[in-house]
Coordinates of N, CA, C and O in Angstrom, one line a residue:
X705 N 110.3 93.0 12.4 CA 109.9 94.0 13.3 C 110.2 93.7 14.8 O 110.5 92.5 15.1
X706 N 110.2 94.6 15.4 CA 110.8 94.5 16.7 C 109.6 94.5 17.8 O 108.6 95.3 17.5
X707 N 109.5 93.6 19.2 CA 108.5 93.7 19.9 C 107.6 94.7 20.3 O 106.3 94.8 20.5
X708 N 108.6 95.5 20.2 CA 108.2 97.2 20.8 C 107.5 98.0 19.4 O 106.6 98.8 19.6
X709 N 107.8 97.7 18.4 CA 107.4 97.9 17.1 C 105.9 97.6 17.0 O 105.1 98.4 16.5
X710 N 105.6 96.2 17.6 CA 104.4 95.8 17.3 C 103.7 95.9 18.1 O 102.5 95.7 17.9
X711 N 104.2 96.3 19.5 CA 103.3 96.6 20.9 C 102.5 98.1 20.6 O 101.4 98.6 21.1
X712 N 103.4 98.6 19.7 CA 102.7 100.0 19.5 C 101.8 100.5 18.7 O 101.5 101.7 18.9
X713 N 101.9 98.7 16.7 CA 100.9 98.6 16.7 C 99.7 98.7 17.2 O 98.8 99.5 17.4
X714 N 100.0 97.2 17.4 CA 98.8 97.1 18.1 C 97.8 98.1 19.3 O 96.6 98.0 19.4
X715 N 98.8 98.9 20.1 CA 98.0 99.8 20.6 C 97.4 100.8 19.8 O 96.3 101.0 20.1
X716 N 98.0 101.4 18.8 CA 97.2 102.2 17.9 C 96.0 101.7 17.5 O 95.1 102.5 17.1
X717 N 95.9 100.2 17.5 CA 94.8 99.8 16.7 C 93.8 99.3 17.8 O 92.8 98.6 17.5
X718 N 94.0 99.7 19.4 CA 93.1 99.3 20.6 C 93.3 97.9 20.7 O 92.2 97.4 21.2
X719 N 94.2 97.1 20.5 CA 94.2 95.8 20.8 C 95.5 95.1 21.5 O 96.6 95.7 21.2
X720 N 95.6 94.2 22.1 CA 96.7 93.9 23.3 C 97.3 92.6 22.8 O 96.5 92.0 22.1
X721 N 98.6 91.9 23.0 CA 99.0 91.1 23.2 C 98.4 90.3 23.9 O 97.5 90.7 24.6
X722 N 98.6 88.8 23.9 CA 98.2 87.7 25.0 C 98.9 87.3 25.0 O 99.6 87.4 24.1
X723 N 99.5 86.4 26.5 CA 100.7 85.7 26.9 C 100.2 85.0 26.9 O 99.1 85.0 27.4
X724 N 101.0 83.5 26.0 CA 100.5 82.0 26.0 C 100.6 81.4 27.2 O 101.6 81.6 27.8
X725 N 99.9 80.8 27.6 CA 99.9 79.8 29.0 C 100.4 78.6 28.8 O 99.9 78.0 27.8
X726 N 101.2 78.1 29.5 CA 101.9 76.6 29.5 C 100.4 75.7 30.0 O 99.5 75.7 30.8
X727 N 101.3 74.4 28.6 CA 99.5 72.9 28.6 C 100.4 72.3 29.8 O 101.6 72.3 30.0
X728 N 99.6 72.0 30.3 CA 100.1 70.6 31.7 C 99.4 69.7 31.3 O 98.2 69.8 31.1
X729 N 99.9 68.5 31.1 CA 99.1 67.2 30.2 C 98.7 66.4 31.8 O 99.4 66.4 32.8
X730 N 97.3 65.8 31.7 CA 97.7 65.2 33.0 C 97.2 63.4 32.8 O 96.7 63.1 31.7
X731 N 97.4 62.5 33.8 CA 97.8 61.0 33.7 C 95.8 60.7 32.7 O 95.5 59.8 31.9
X732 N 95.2 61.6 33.3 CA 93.6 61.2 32.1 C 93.6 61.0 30.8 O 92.9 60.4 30.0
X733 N 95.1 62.0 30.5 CA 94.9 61.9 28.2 C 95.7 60.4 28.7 O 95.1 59.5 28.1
X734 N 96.4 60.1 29.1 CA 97.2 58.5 28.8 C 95.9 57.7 29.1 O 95.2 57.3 28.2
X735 N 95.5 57.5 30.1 CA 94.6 56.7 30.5 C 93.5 56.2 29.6 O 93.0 55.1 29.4
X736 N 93.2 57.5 29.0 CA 92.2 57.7 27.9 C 92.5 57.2 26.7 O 91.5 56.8 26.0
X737 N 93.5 57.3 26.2 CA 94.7 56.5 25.2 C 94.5 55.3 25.2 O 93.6 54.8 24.5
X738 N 95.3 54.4 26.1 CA 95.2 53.3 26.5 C 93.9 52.4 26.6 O 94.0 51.2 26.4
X739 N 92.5 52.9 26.9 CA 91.4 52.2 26.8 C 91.1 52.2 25.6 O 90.9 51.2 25.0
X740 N 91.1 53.4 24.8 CA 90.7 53.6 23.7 C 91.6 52.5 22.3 O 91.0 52.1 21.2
X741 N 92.9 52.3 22.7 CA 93.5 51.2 22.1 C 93.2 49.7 22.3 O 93.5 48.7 21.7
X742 N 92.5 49.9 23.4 CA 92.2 48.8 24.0 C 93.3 47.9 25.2 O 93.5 46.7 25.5
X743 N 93.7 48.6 25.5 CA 94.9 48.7 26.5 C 96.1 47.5 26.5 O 96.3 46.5 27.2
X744 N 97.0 48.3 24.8 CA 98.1 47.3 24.7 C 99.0 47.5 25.6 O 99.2 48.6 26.2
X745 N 99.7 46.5 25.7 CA 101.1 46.7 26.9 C 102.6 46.6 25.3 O 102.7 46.1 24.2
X746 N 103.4 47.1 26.1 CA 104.8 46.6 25.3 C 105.0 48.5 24.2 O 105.9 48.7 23.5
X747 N 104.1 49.1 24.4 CA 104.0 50.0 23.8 C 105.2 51.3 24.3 O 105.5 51.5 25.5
X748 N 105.6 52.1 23.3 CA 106.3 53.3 23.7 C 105.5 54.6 24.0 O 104.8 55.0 23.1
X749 N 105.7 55.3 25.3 CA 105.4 56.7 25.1 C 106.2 57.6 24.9 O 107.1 57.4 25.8
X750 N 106.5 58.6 24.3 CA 107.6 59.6 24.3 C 106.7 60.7 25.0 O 105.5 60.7 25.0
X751 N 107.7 61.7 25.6 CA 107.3 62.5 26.5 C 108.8 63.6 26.3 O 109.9 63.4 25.9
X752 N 108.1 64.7 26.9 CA 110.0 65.7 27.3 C 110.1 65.2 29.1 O 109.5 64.4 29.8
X753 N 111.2 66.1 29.5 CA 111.3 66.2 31.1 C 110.3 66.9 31.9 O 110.4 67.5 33.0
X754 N 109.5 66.9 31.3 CA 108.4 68.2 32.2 C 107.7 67.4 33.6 O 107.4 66.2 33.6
X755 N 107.6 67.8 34.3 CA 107.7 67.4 35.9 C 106.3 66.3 35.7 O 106.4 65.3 36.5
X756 N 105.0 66.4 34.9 CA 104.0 65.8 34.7 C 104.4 64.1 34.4 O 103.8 63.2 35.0
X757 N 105.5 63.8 33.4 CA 105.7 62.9 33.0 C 106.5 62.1 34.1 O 106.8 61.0 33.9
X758 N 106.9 63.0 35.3 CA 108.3 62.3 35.9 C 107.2 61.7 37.5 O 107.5 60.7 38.1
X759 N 106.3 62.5 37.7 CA 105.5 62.4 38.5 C 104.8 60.6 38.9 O 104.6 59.7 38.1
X760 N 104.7 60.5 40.0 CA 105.0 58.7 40.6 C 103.4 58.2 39.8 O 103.2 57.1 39.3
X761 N 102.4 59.1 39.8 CA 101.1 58.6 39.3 C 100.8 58.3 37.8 O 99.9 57.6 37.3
X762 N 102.1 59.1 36.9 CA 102.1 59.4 35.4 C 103.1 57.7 35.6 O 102.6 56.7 35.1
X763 N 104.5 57.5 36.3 CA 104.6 56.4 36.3 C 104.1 55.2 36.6 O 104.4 54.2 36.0
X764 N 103.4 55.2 37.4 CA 102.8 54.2 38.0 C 101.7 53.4 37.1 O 101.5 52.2 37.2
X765 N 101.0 54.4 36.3 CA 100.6 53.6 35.1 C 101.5 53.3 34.2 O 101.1 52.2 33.6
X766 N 102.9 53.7 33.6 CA 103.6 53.7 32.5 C 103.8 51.7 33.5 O 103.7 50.5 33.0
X767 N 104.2 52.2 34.9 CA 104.8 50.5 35.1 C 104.0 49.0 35.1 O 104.3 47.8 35.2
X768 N 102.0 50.2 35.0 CA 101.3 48.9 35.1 C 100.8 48.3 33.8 O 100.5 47.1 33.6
X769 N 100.7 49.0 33.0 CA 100.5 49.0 31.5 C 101.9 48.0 30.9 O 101.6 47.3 29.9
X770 N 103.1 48.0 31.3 CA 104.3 47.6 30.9 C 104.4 48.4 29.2 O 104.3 48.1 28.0
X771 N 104.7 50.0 30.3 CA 104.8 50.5 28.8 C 106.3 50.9 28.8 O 107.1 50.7 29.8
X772 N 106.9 51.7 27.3 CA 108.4 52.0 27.9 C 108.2 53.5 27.8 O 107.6 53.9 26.8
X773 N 108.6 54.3 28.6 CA 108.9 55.9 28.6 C 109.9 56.3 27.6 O 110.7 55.4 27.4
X774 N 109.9 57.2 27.0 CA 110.9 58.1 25.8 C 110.9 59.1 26.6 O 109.8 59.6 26.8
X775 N 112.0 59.7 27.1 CA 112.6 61.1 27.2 C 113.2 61.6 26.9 O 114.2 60.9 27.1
X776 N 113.5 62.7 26.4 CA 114.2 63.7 25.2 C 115.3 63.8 26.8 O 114.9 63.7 28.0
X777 N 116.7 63.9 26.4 CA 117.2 64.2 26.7 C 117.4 65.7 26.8 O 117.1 66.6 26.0
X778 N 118.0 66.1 28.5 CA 118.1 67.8 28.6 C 118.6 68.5 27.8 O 119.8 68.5 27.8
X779 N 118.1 69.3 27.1 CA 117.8 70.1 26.0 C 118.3 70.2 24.8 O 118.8 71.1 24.1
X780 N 117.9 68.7 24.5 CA 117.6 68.0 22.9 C 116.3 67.4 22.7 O 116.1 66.2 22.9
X781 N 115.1 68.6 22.1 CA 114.3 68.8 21.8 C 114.3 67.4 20.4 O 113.2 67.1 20.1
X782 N 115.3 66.7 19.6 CA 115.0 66.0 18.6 C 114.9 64.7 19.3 O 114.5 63.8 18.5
X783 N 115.1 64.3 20.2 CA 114.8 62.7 20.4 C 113.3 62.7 20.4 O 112.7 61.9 19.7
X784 N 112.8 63.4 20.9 CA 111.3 63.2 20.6 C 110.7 64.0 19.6 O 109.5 64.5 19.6
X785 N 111.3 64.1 18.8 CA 110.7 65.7 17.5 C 108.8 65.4 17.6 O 107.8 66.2 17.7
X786 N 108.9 63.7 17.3 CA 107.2 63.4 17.1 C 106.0 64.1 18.3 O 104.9 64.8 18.2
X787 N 106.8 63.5 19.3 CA 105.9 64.3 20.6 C 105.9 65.6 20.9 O 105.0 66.1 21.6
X788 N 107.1 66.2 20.2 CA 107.0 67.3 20.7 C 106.1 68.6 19.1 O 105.9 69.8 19.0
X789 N 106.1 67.5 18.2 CA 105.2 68.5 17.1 C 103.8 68.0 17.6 O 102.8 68.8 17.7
X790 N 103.6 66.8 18.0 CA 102.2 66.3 18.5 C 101.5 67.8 19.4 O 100.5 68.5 19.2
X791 N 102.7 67.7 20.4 CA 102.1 68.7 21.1 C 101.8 70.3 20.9 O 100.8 70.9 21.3
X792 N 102.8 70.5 20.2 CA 103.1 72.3 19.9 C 101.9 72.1 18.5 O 101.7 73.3 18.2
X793 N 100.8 71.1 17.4 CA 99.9 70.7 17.4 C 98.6 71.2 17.7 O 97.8 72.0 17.1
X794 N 98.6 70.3 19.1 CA 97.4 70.5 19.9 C 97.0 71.8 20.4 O 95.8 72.2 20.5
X795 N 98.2 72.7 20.8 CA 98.6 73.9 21.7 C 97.7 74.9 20.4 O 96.6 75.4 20.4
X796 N 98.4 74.8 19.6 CA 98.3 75.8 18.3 C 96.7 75.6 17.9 O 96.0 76.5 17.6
X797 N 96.5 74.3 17.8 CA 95.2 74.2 17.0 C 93.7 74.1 17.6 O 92.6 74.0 17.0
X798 N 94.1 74.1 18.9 CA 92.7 73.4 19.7 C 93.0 74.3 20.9 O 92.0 74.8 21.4
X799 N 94.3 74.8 21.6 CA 94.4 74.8 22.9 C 94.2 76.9 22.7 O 93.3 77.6 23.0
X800 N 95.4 77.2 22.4 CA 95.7 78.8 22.2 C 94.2 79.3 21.4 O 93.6 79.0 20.4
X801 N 93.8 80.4 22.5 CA 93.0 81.0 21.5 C 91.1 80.6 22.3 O 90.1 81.3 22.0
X802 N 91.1 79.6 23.0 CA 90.1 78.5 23.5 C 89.6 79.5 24.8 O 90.4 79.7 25.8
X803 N 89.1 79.8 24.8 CA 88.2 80.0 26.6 C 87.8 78.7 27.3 O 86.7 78.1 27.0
X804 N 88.7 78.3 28.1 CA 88.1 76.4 28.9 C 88.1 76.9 29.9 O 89.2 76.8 30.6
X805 N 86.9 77.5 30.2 CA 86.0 77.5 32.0 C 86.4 76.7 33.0 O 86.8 77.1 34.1
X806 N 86.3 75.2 32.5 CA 86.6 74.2 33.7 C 87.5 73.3 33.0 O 87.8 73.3 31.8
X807 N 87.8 72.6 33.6 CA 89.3 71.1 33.0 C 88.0 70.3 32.4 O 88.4 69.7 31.4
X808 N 86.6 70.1 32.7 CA 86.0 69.5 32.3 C 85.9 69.5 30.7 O 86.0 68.5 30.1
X809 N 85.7 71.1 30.1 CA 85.8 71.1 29.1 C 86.8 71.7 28.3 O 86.6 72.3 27.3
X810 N 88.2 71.5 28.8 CA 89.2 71.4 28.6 C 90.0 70.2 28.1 O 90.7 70.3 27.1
X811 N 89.8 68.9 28.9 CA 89.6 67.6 29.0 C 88.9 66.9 27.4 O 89.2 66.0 26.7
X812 N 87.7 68.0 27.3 CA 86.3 67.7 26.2 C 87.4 68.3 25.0 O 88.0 67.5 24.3
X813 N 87.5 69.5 24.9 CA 88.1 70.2 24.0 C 89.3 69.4 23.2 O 89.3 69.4 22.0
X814 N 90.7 68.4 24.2 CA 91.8 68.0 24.2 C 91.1 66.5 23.3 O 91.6 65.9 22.4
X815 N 90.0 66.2 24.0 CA 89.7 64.6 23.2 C 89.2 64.9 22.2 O 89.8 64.3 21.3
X816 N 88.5 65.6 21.8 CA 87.8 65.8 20.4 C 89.1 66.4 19.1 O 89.3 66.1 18.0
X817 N 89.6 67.0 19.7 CA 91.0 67.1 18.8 C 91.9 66.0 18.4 O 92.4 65.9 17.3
X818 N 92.0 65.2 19.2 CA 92.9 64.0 19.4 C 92.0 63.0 18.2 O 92.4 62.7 17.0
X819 N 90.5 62.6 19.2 CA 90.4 61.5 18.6 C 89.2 61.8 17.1 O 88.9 60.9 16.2
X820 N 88.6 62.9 17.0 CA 87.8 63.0 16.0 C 88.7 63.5 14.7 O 88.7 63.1 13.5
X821 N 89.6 64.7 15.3 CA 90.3 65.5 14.2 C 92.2 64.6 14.0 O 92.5 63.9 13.0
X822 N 93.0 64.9 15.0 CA 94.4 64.6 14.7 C 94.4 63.1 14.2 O 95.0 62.9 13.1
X823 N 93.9 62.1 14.8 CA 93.6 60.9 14.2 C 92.7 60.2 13.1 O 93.1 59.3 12.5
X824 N 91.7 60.9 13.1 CA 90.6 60.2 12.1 C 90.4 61.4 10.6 O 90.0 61.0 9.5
X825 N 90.8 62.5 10.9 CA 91.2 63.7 9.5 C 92.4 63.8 8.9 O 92.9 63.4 7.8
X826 N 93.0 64.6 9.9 CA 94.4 65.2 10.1 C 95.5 63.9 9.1 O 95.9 62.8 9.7
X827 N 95.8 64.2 7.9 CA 96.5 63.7 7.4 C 98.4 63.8 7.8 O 98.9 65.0 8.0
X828 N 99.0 63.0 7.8 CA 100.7 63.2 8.2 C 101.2 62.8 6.9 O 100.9 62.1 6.0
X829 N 102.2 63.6 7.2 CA 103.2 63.2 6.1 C 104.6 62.2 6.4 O 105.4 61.8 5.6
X830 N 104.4 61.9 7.8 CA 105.0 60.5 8.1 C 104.5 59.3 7.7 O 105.2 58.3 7.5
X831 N 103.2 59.5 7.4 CA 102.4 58.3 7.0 C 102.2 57.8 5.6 O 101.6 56.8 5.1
X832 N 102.7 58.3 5.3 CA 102.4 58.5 3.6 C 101.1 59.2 2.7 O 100.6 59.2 1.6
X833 N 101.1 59.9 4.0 CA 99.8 61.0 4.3 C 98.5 60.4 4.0 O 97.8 60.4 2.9
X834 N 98.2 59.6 5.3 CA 97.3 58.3 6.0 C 97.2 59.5 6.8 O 98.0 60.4 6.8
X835 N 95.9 59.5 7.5 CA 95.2 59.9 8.9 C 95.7 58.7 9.5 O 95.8 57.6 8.9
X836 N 96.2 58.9 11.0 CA 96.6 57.7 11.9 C 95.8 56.8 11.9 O 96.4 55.7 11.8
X837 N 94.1 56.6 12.0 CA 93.7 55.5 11.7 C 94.0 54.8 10.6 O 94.4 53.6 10.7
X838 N 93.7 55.4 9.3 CA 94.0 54.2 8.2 C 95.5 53.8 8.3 O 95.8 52.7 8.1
X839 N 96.4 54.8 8.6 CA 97.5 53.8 8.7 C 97.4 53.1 9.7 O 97.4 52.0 9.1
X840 N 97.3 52.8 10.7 CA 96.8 51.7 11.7 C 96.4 50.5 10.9 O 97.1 49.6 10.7
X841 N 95.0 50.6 10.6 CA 94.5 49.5 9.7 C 95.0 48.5 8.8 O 94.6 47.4 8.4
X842 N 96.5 49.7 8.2 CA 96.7 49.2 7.3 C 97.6 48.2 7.6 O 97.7 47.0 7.2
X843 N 98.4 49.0 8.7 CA 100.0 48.0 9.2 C 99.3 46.7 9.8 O 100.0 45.6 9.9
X844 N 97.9 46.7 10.3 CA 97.5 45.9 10.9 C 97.1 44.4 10.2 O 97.4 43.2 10.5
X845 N 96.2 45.3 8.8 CA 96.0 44.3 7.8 C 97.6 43.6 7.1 O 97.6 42.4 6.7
X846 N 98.8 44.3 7.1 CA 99.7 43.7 6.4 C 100.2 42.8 7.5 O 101.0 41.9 7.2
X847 N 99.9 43.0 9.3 CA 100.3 42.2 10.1 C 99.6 41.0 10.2 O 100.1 39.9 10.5
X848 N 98.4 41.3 9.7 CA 97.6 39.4 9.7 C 97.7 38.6 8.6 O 97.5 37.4 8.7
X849 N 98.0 39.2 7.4 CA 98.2 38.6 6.0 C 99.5 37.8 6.2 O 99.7 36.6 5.8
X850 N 100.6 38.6 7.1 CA 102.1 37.3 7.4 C 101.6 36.6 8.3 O 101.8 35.4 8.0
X851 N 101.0 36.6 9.4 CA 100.4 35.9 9.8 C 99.9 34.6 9.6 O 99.9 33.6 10.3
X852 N 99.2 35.0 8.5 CA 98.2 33.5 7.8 C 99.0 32.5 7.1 O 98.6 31.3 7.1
X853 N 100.4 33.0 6.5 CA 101.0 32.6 5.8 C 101.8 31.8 6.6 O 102.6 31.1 6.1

C-alpha cells in the first residue's frame, strides 16, 4: 500500500500518524555502563557518526576509561550491525510509543530496559541464546578455569 493509501485509512478510522523522533544517547548511558561493569578499561564501544559520539565530553571519557571507539564508517551501517540492532532495539521496544515527561524518566525508562530486560531476559541469538548476563558468567567461568591451570 501506498502512503497516501494508508493516510486515508486511517483518517476514515479518526486516527493519525506519528512521526518518530530521533534517540540522542547522552555521555550518562556510558557512564552508567561503565560503573555498573565495574569500570573496565581496554574495552570496545561501537557507536555510528552521530554528532553525540564525536562530541569532546562523550570522548573525554572514551580517553579516561582507556576505552577504544568503533565507528561505522560513512554510510556502512554493517561495521557496527551489533550497535546499531542494539539500538533500533531500544527505540522499538522501550522508546517509540513512551510518553517521557522529563529526561529524568526517560533516563529511568532507558535503564530499566538495558539492565533488567535486554541483559538479564532478553535472550540473543549471538549468544547461543544466553541473556548477556549468563553469557558473561560463562566466558568468565571458562576465563578462571585456564587460569588455574
Amino acid at each position: 500500500m501506498s502512503e497516501r493509501t494508508v493516510g486515508r485509512a486511517l483518517t476514515r478510522l479518526g486516527l493519525r500518524a506519528r512521526a518518530v523522533r530521533k534517540f540522542k544517547a547522552t555521555t550518562n548511558a556510558l557512564q552508567a555502563a561503565l560503573v555498573n561493569r565495574g569500570n573496565p578499561t581496554g574495552v570496545m564501544i561501537h557507536s555510528d557518526q552521530g554528532s553525540q559520539y564525536c562530541a569532546k565530553t562523550f570522548r573525554k571519557i572514551i580517553d579516561e576509561n582507556k576505552l577504544t571507539q568503533s565507528m561505522s564508517r560513512k554510510g556502512n551501517c554493517w561495521d557496527n550491525a551489533v550497535a546499531e540492532s542494539f539500538f533500533a532495539s531500544l527505540k522499538k521496544q522501550a522508546i517509540y510509543g513512551t510518553r517521557l515527561a522529563t529526561r529524568e524518566q526517560a533516563r529511568q525508562v532507558v535503564f530499566e530496559y538495558i539492565e533488567h530486560y535486554y541483559n538479564r531476559v532478553r535472550r540473543h541469538s549471538n549468544n547461543g541464546w544466553l541473556t548477556p548476563v549468563e553469557f558473561e558468567r560463562l566466558h568468565h567461568q571458562s576465563l578462571e578455569e585456564l587460569c588455574v591451570y
